[in-house]
Coordinates of C-alpha atoms and ligand atoms in Angstrom, one line a residue:
M1 CA -32.1 -8.9 -6.9
T2 CA -32.9 -7.6 -3.5
V3 CA -32.3 -3.9 -3.2
A4 CA -30.1 -3.1 -0.2
E5 CA -31.5 -0.9 2.6
T6 CA -29.1 2.0 2.5
T7 CA -31.2 4.9 3.7
V8 CA -29.1 5.6 6.8
F9 CA -25.9 5.8 4.8
E10 CA -27.4 8.2 2.3
T11 CA -29.1 10.4 4.8
L12 CA -26.8 10.3 7.8
E13 CA -23.3 9.4 6.6
S14 CA -21.2 12.1 5.1
N15 CA -21.0 12.7 1.4
V16 CA -17.3 11.9 1.7
R17 CA -18.0 8.2 1.6
G18 CA -16.5 6.5 -1.4
Y19 CA -16.2 2.8 -1.9
C20 CA -19.8 2.2 -0.9
R21 CA -20.8 4.1 -4.1
A22 CA -18.8 1.7 -6.3
W23 CA -20.1 -1.3 -4.4
P24 CA -23.7 -0.6 -3.6
T25 CA -24.5 -3.3 -1.2
V26 CA -24.3 -3.9 2.6
F27 CA -21.6 -6.3 3.5
D28 CA -22.0 -8.4 6.5
T29 CA -19.4 -11.2 7.0
A30 CA -16.1 -12.2 5.5
R31 CA -13.7 -15.1 5.4
G32 CA -10.4 -15.5 3.5
C33 CA -10.9 -13.9 0.0
W34 CA -14.7 -13.7 0.3
L35 CA -17.1 -11.1 1.5
T36 CA -20.8 -11.9 2.0
D37 CA -23.5 -9.2 1.9
E38 CA -26.6 -9.2 4.1
N39 CA -28.6 -10.9 1.3
G40 CA -26.1 -13.8 1.2
K41 CA -24.5 -12.9 -2.1
E42 CA -20.8 -13.7 -2.1
Y43 CA -18.0 -11.5 -3.6
L44 CA -14.5 -12.5 -4.3
D45 CA -12.3 -9.8 -2.9
F46 CA -9.5 -8.7 -5.2
F47 CA -9.2 -5.4 -3.2
A48 CA -8.2 -6.7 0.2
G49 CA -8.9 -3.6 2.2
A50 CA -6.6 -1.6 -0.2
G51 CA -3.8 -3.9 0.8
S52 CA -4.6 -4.2 4.5
L53 CA -5.8 -7.8 4.3
N54 CA -2.8 -9.6 2.7
Y55 CA -3.6 -12.6 5.0
G56 CA -7.3 -12.6 4.1
H57 CA -10.4 -11.7 6.1
N58 CA -10.7 -13.2 9.6
N59 CA -7.7 -15.3 9.0
P60 CA -8.3 -18.2 11.5
V61 CA -4.8 -18.3 13.0
L62 CA -4.8 -14.6 13.6
K63 CA -8.4 -14.6 14.9
Q64 CA -7.6 -17.3 17.4
A65 CA -4.6 -15.4 18.7
L66 CA -6.8 -12.3 19.0
I67 CA -9.6 -14.1 20.8
D68 CA -7.2 -15.7 23.2
Y69 CA -5.7 -12.3 23.9
L70 CA -9.0 -10.6 24.4
V71 CA -10.4 -13.4 26.6
G72 CA -7.3 -13.1 28.8
D73 CA -8.0 -9.4 29.3
G74 CA -4.8 -8.4 27.5
I75 CA -4.2 -4.7 27.2
T76 CA -6.2 -3.3 24.2
H77 CA -5.2 0.4 24.4
G78 CA -1.7 1.1 25.6
L79 CA -0.5 4.5 24.3
D80 CA 3.2 3.9 24.0
M81 CA 3.5 2.1 27.3
S82 CA 5.6 -1.0 27.3
T83 CA 3.4 -4.1 27.1
V84 CA 3.9 -7.8 26.7
A85 CA 2.2 -7.6 23.3
K86 CA 4.5 -4.9 22.1
R87 CA 7.6 -6.7 23.3
R88 CA 6.6 -9.8 21.4
L89 CA 6.0 -7.7 18.3
L90 CA 9.3 -5.9 18.5
E91 CA 11.2 -9.1 19.2
T92 CA 9.6 -10.7 16.2
I93 CA 10.3 -7.7 13.9
R94 CA 13.9 -8.0 14.9
D95 CA 14.2 -11.8 14.6
V96 CA 11.9 -12.4 11.5
L97 CA 12.3 -9.2 9.5
L98 CA 15.5 -7.3 10.3
I99 CA 18.2 -9.8 11.3
P100 CA 17.6 -12.3 8.4
R101 CA 17.9 -9.3 6.0
G102 CA 20.9 -7.8 7.5
M103 CA 18.9 -4.7 8.3
D104 CA 19.7 -2.4 11.3
Y105 CA 16.8 -0.2 12.0
K106 CA 14.9 1.4 15.0
V107 CA 11.2 1.1 15.1
Q108 CA 8.8 4.0 15.7
F109 CA 5.1 3.5 16.4
P110 CA 3.3 6.6 15.0
G111 CA -0.5 7.0 14.9
P112 CA -2.0 3.9 13.2
T113 CA -2.5 5.0 9.6
G114 CA -0.2 5.2 6.6
A115 CA -0.6 9.0 6.4
N116 CA 0.6 9.3 10.0
A117 CA 3.7 7.2 9.3
V118 CA 4.4 9.4 6.3
E119 CA 4.0 12.6 8.4
A120 CA 6.4 11.2 10.9
A121 CA 8.9 10.3 8.3
L122 CA 8.8 13.7 6.7
K123 CA 9.1 15.5 10.0
L124 CA 12.0 13.3 11.0
A125 CA 13.9 13.9 7.8
R126 CA 13.4 17.7 8.1
K127 CA 14.5 17.7 11.7
I128 CA 17.7 15.7 11.0
T129 CA 18.8 17.7 8.0
G130 CA 17.5 21.1 9.0
R131 CA 16.1 21.4 5.5
T132 CA 12.5 21.9 4.5
A133 CA 12.3 20.9 0.8
V134 CA 11.3 17.3 -0.2
L135 CA 11.3 15.7 -3.6
N136 CA 8.4 13.4 -4.5
F137 CA 7.4 11.8 -7.8
T138 CA 4.7 12.2 -10.4
N139 CA 1.6 10.1 -9.7
A140 CA 2.7 9.5 -6.1
F141 CA 0.2 8.8 -3.3
H142 CA 1.1 9.1 0.3
G143 CA -2.1 9.9 2.2
M144 CA -4.6 12.6 3.0
T145 CA -3.1 14.7 5.8
L146 CA -1.4 17.9 4.8
G147 CA 2.2 16.8 4.8
A148 CA 1.3 13.5 3.0
L149 CA -0.9 15.4 0.6
S150 CA 1.9 17.8 -0.2
V151 CA 3.9 14.9 -1.7
T152 CA 0.8 13.3 -3.4
G153 CA 0.1 14.0 -7.1
N154 CA -3.6 13.6 -7.5
A155 CA -5.1 17.1 -8.3
A156 CA -8.5 16.4 -6.8
K157 CA -7.1 15.1 -3.6
R158 CA -4.7 18.0 -3.3
A159 CA -7.5 20.5 -3.9
G160 CA -9.2 19.2 -0.7
A161 CA -6.3 20.6 1.4
G162 CA -7.7 24.1 1.4
V163 CA -4.2 25.6 2.0
P164 CA -1.2 25.8 -0.3
L165 CA 0.7 22.5 -0.4
I166 CA 4.3 23.6 -0.4
H167 CA 7.9 22.4 0.2
A168 CA 7.6 19.5 -2.2
T169 CA 8.7 19.3 -5.8
P170 CA 7.6 16.3 -8.0
M171 CA 10.2 14.6 -10.2
P172 CA 9.5 12.2 -13.0
Y173 CA 8.9 8.7 -11.9
D174 CA 10.4 5.8 -13.7
G175 CA 9.1 5.7 -17.2
Y176 CA 7.2 9.0 -16.9
L177 CA 9.0 10.7 -19.7
E178 CA 9.1 7.9 -22.2
G179 CA 12.4 7.4 -23.9
V180 CA 14.2 10.1 -21.8
D181 CA 16.9 9.3 -19.2
D182 CA 14.8 9.3 -16.1
F183 CA 17.2 11.1 -13.8
S184 CA 18.6 13.7 -16.2
W185 CA 16.3 16.5 -14.9
M186 CA 16.6 15.5 -11.2
R187 CA 20.4 15.1 -11.3
R188 CA 20.8 18.4 -13.1
T189 CA 18.6 20.4 -10.8
L190 CA 20.1 18.9 -7.7
D191 CA 23.6 19.7 -8.8
D192 CA 22.9 23.2 -10.1
S193 CA 22.8 25.7 -7.3
S194 CA 20.8 28.0 -9.5
S195 CA 18.2 25.5 -10.5
G196 CA 15.7 27.0 -8.1
I197 CA 15.2 23.8 -6.2
D198 CA 16.3 24.0 -2.7
K199 CA 18.5 21.1 -1.5
P200 CA 16.0 18.6 -0.2
A201 CA 15.8 16.9 3.2
A202 CA 14.5 13.8 1.6
V203 CA 13.2 12.0 -1.4
I204 CA 10.0 10.0 -0.8
V205 CA 9.1 7.2 -3.2
E206 CA 6.9 4.2 -3.7
T207 CA 8.6 1.2 -5.5
V208 CA 5.3 0.5 -7.2
Q209 CA 2.7 3.3 -7.3
G210 CA -0.5 1.6 -6.2
E211 CA -2.9 4.5 -6.3
G212 CA -1.0 6.1 -9.1
G213 CA -1.9 3.3 -11.5
V214 CA 0.3 0.3 -10.6
N215 CA 3.4 2.1 -12.0
V216 CA 6.4 -0.2 -11.4
A217 CA 9.9 1.3 -10.8
R218 CA 12.7 -0.9 -12.2
A219 CA 15.2 -2.3 -9.7
E220 CA 18.0 -0.4 -11.4
W221 CA 16.0 2.8 -11.2
L222 CA 15.6 2.4 -7.5
R223 CA 19.3 1.6 -7.1
A224 CA 20.2 4.7 -9.0
L225 CA 17.9 6.8 -6.9
A226 CA 19.4 5.4 -3.7
D227 CA 22.9 6.1 -5.0
M228 CA 22.0 9.7 -6.0
C229 CA 20.5 10.4 -2.6
A230 CA 23.4 8.9 -0.7
A231 CA 26.0 10.8 -2.7
R232 CA 24.3 14.1 -1.9
G233 CA 23.3 13.6 1.7
I234 CA 19.6 13.4 1.0
L235 CA 17.6 10.9 3.0
L236 CA 15.7 8.3 1.1
I237 CA 12.2 7.4 2.4
V238 CA 10.5 4.4 0.9
D239 CA 6.8 4.5 1.5
D240 CA 6.0 0.8 1.8
V241 CA 2.5 1.3 3.2
Q242 CA 0.8 -0.5 0.3
M243 CA 3.6 -2.4 -1.4
G244 CA 5.3 -3.7 1.8
C245 CA 4.2 -6.7 3.9
G246 CA 4.9 -9.0 0.9
R247 CA 2.6 -7.5 -1.7
T248 CA 5.3 -7.6 -4.4
G249 CA 6.9 -10.9 -3.2
P250 CA 9.6 -10.1 -0.6
F251 CA 8.4 -8.6 2.7
F252 CA 9.9 -5.2 1.8
S253 CA 9.2 -4.1 -1.8
F254 CA 12.6 -2.5 -2.2
E255 CA 14.5 -5.8 -1.5
V256 CA 14.3 -6.5 -5.2
A257 CA 16.7 -3.6 -5.7
G258 CA 19.1 -4.6 -2.9
I259 CA 18.8 -1.1 -1.3
Q260 CA 18.3 -0.1 2.3
P261 CA 16.4 3.1 2.6
D262 CA 17.1 5.6 5.4
I263 CA 13.5 5.6 6.5
I264 CA 10.7 3.1 5.7
T265 CA 7.0 3.5 6.3
L266 CA 4.7 0.5 6.8
S267 CA 1.0 0.2 7.6
K268 CA -2.0 -1.6 6.1
S269 CA -1.1 -5.3 6.4
I270 CA 1.4 -4.8 9.2
G271 CA -1.4 -5.3 11.7
G272 CA -2.1 -8.7 10.1
Y273 CA -5.9 -8.8 10.7
G274 CA -6.9 -5.5 9.2
L275 CA -6.5 -3.8 12.5
P276 CA -4.9 -0.3 12.4
M277 CA -1.2 -0.1 12.9
A278 CA 1.7 1.8 11.3
L279 CA 5.4 1.8 11.7
V280 CA 8.3 4.0 10.8
L281 CA 11.7 2.2 10.5
M282 CA 14.8 4.4 10.6
K283 CA 18.5 3.7 10.6
P284 CA 19.7 3.9 14.2
E285 CA 21.7 7.1 13.7
L286 CA 18.5 8.8 12.3
D287 CA 16.5 8.2 15.5
Q288 CA 16.9 11.8 16.6
W289 CA 13.4 12.2 18.0
T290 CA 13.1 13.6 21.5
P291 CA 10.6 11.8 23.8
G292 CA 7.1 12.5 22.7
E293 CA 8.0 14.7 19.8
H294 CA 5.7 12.8 17.5
N295 CA 3.0 11.3 19.8
G296 CA -0.6 10.3 19.4
T297 CA -3.3 8.6 21.4
F298 CA -3.7 5.5 19.3
R299 CA -0.1 4.4 18.9
G300 CA -0.7 1.4 21.1
N301 CA -3.2 -0.7 19.4
N302 CA -2.1 -3.8 21.2
A303 CA -4.7 -6.1 19.6
A304 CA -3.0 -5.2 16.3
F305 CA 0.4 -6.0 17.9
I306 CA -0.8 -9.5 18.6
T307 CA -2.2 -10.2 15.2
G308 CA 0.7 -8.4 13.5
E309 CA 3.2 -10.5 15.5
V310 CA 1.5 -13.8 14.8
A311 CA 1.3 -12.9 11.1
L312 CA 5.0 -12.3 10.9
R313 CA 5.9 -15.5 12.7
E314 CA 3.3 -17.6 10.8
Y315 CA 4.0 -16.3 7.3
W316 CA 7.4 -14.8 7.2
T317 CA 9.6 -17.3 9.0
G318 CA 11.5 -18.7 6.0
A319 CA 11.1 -17.9 2.3
G320 CA 7.8 -19.8 1.6
M321 CA 5.6 -16.8 1.5
E322 CA 7.8 -14.9 -0.9
A323 CA 8.1 -17.9 -3.3
A324 CA 4.3 -18.5 -3.2
T325 CA 3.5 -14.9 -3.8
L326 CA 5.8 -14.7 -6.8
A327 CA 4.4 -18.0 -8.2
K328 CA 0.8 -16.7 -7.8
G329 CA 1.8 -13.4 -9.3
E330 CA 3.1 -15.1 -12.3
H331 CA -0.2 -16.9 -12.7
I332 CA -2.0 -13.5 -12.6
R333 CA 0.5 -12.0 -15.0
K334 CA 0.1 -14.7 -17.6
H335 CA -3.7 -14.5 -17.4
L336 CA -3.7 -10.7 -17.8
T337 CA -1.2 -10.9 -20.6
A338 CA -3.5 -13.3 -22.4
M339 CA -6.4 -10.9 -21.8
T340 CA -4.5 -8.0 -23.4
E341 CA -4.0 -10.1 -26.5
T342 CA -7.7 -10.7 -26.7
F343 CA -8.9 -7.2 -25.9
S344 CA -7.5 -4.4 -28.0
G345 CA -6.8 -1.2 -26.2
T346 CA -5.5 -2.8 -23.0
S347 CA -2.1 -3.5 -21.4
T348 CA -0.9 -4.8 -18.1
R349 CA 1.8 -4.2 -15.6
G350 CA 2.6 -5.2 -12.1
R351 CA 4.9 -7.1 -9.7
G352 CA 4.3 -9.9 -7.3
M353 CA 0.6 -9.9 -6.4
V354 CA -0.2 -6.3 -7.5
H355 CA -1.3 -6.0 -11.1
G356 CA -3.1 -3.5 -13.3
L357 CA -5.2 -4.0 -16.4
V358 CA -4.8 -0.6 -18.2
F359 CA -7.4 0.7 -20.6
D360 CA -6.5 3.1 -23.4
D361 CA -10.1 4.4 -23.0
A362 CA -10.1 5.3 -19.3
S363 CA -13.9 5.2 -19.0
Q364 CA -13.9 1.4 -19.6
A365 CA -12.0 0.7 -16.4
A366 CA -14.8 2.0 -14.2
K367 CA -17.4 0.1 -16.3
V368 CA -15.4 -3.1 -15.9
S369 CA -15.1 -2.6 -12.1
S370 CA -18.9 -2.0 -11.9
I371 CA -19.8 -5.1 -14.0
A372 CA -17.2 -7.1 -12.0
F373 CA -19.1 -6.2 -8.8
E374 CA -22.4 -7.4 -10.3
L375 CA -20.6 -10.7 -11.2
G376 CA -19.3 -11.0 -7.7
L377 CA -15.8 -9.6 -7.9
L378 CA -14.4 -6.6 -6.1
V379 CA -11.7 -4.7 -8.0
E380 CA -11.0 -1.0 -7.8
T381 CA -9.7 1.5 -10.3
S382 CA -6.5 3.6 -9.9
G383 CA -4.3 5.9 -12.0
S384 CA -4.4 9.6 -13.0
N385 CA -7.6 9.1 -15.0
D386 CA -8.8 6.0 -13.2
E387 CA -7.8 4.1 -16.3
V388 CA -6.4 1.1 -14.4
V389 CA -8.3 -1.9 -12.9
K390 CA -6.1 -2.7 -10.0
L391 CA -5.9 -6.3 -8.7
L392 CA -4.8 -6.6 -5.1
P393 CA -6.0 -10.1 -4.0
P394 CA -5.1 -11.4 -0.5
L395 CA -1.7 -13.1 -0.7
V396 CA -3.3 -16.2 0.8
A397 CA -5.7 -16.6 -2.2
T398 CA -5.5 -20.0 -3.7
E399 CA -4.7 -20.6 -7.4
D400 CA -8.3 -21.7 -7.8
E401 CA -9.6 -18.5 -6.3
L402 CA -7.2 -16.4 -8.5
T403 CA -8.4 -18.3 -11.6
H404 CA -12.0 -17.8 -10.6
G405 CA -11.5 -14.1 -10.1
L406 CA -9.6 -13.6 -13.3
G407 CA -12.4 -15.5 -15.1
L408 CA -14.9 -13.0 -13.7
L409 CA -12.7 -10.1 -14.7
T410 CA -12.5 -11.5 -18.3
R411 CA -16.2 -11.9 -18.4
A412 CA -16.6 -8.2 -17.2
V413 CA -14.3 -7.0 -19.9
E414 CA -16.2 -9.0 -22.5
I415 CA -19.5 -7.5 -21.4
V416 CA -18.1 -4.0 -21.5
R417 CA -16.6 -4.6 -24.9
D418 CA -19.8 -6.1 -26.4
A419 CA -21.8 -3.1 -25.1
H420 CA -19.5 -0.7 -26.8
Ligands
LIG1 N1 1.1 5.6 1.4 C1 0.7 4.8 0.4 C2 1.7 4.3 -0.6 C3 -0.6 4.4 0.3 O1 -1.0 3.6 -0.7 C4 -1.5 4.9 1.3 C5 -3.0 4.5 1.3 N2 -3.5 4.1 0.1 C6 -1.1 5.8 2.3 C7 0.3 6.1 2.3 C8 -2.0 6.3 3.3 O2 -2.4 5.4 4.2 P1 -3.7 5.7 5.1 O3 -4.9 5.7 4.2 O4 -3.7 4.5 6.1 O5 -3.5 7.0 5.7

C-alpha cells in the first residue's frame, strides 16, 4: 500500500480536522457513488457528504447544467439580488415541491449552511412569539453555531461553545424512555405554570436523528407533537437539513406523518451538486422578518441555485424518486436485518435510505468503520457513544452498488468479530 503524502495537512491544517483522520488517504476524483484517491484506489461512498450528495458525486446532468451556466458567465455570487437563476429555483420549488403537496410556504435564503438555517429559524420563532425558551430533544443535532449548539445534545460539541448554552430545554425523543408514554413529561411541564419551564417559542425536532444515532421518530409521535404544539401556540420547527431532500423516501421527511411544520430548515442536498445552499421555509403569516434582519454575504450562491433547480426538476417531478428510494431502502433494511441475525450484539434501525447498524459494544462501530475504509467503503459512525455505523448512500446508488457496499460492510463486521 502506498502511504499518502499528508504532511501539509498534519503540519498546516488545524487540529480541528475530523473526517481525514478516519479516512487517512488523499481523495482526488469522484463520480456517482465512488471516490478515487490519488493512488487510484476506489472507495464506495456510503456517506455522501453527510447527506449533501443525494444525487451522487459530479452527477452528469447537474454538472452539464453548471458548466453551461458558468460558460455563459451566469452570476456566481449574487447576495440576495434577484437573478434569473434564483427565479428559476423559486419557481421550481413552488411548482415541484410546494403546490403538489398542498404546502403554502415562503422561502428564505439564509447563509448557505444547515446551522445558519437553524439560527434563522430560531430567531424568527423568538421574534414572532416574543418568547425566548425553546424545546429540543435528547440526542438532537442542529449545528455548531451558538444557537444551533444550544439545541444540540452532544456534550463534547456543546463544550466547544465556551459560553453557557441557555434558553433550550431537552425533552425525551421518541423511544428515549423505553416503555414510558413519550409525552407525559413534556405535556405535564407545558401545562403546569409552576413546572419551571418557560412557555417556549418553538419546538425543534429532527424526524430521524442522523448524528444522534439514526433514531427514528414514529409518524404518530410526530403527529402528536405537531398537535401538542398547535394546541398551545408553540411553533414547530422541523430541521430537515439531513433527512430532507428525499433521504427518507418522500422529499420532506415529515410527509410520512401528514404534518405541515410552521418552519422547515433545508440544506445539504438542496444545492443538488454538493454546493452550499440552505433554505428556511415558513408559513406565510410567519414571514415577519424586516428587510435584511437576517442577512449574510453568501446567501446568493447562484451556481447552487442552478444545480438545485435542475435536481428538483430532474428527480422530483412525479413520484419515481420516492418509490425508488423506498425500494432501495427496503433492500438495505433486509440485508442489515440478516446481518443482525448473524452477528450477536447488533441491531438495526432506519427509514428510507438512512440506516444504522447498532453495536451493543460501542467500540466495535469505529473498528468496523475503519476496516470498511480499508476494504474500500466509506461509512461513518454516529450516536451518543459512536455506537452506530450509519449508512447514507447516495439516493442514486444502484441495487448492485448497494449490494456491493453491504457485502463490504458484512466483511468488515466479520473481521472485527473474528479479531475479538
Ligand atoms: N441540522 C441537522 C439535522 C444536521 O444533520 C446538520 C449537519 N449534520 C446541521 C443541522 C448543520 O448543518 P451544517 O453542518 O451545514 O451547518
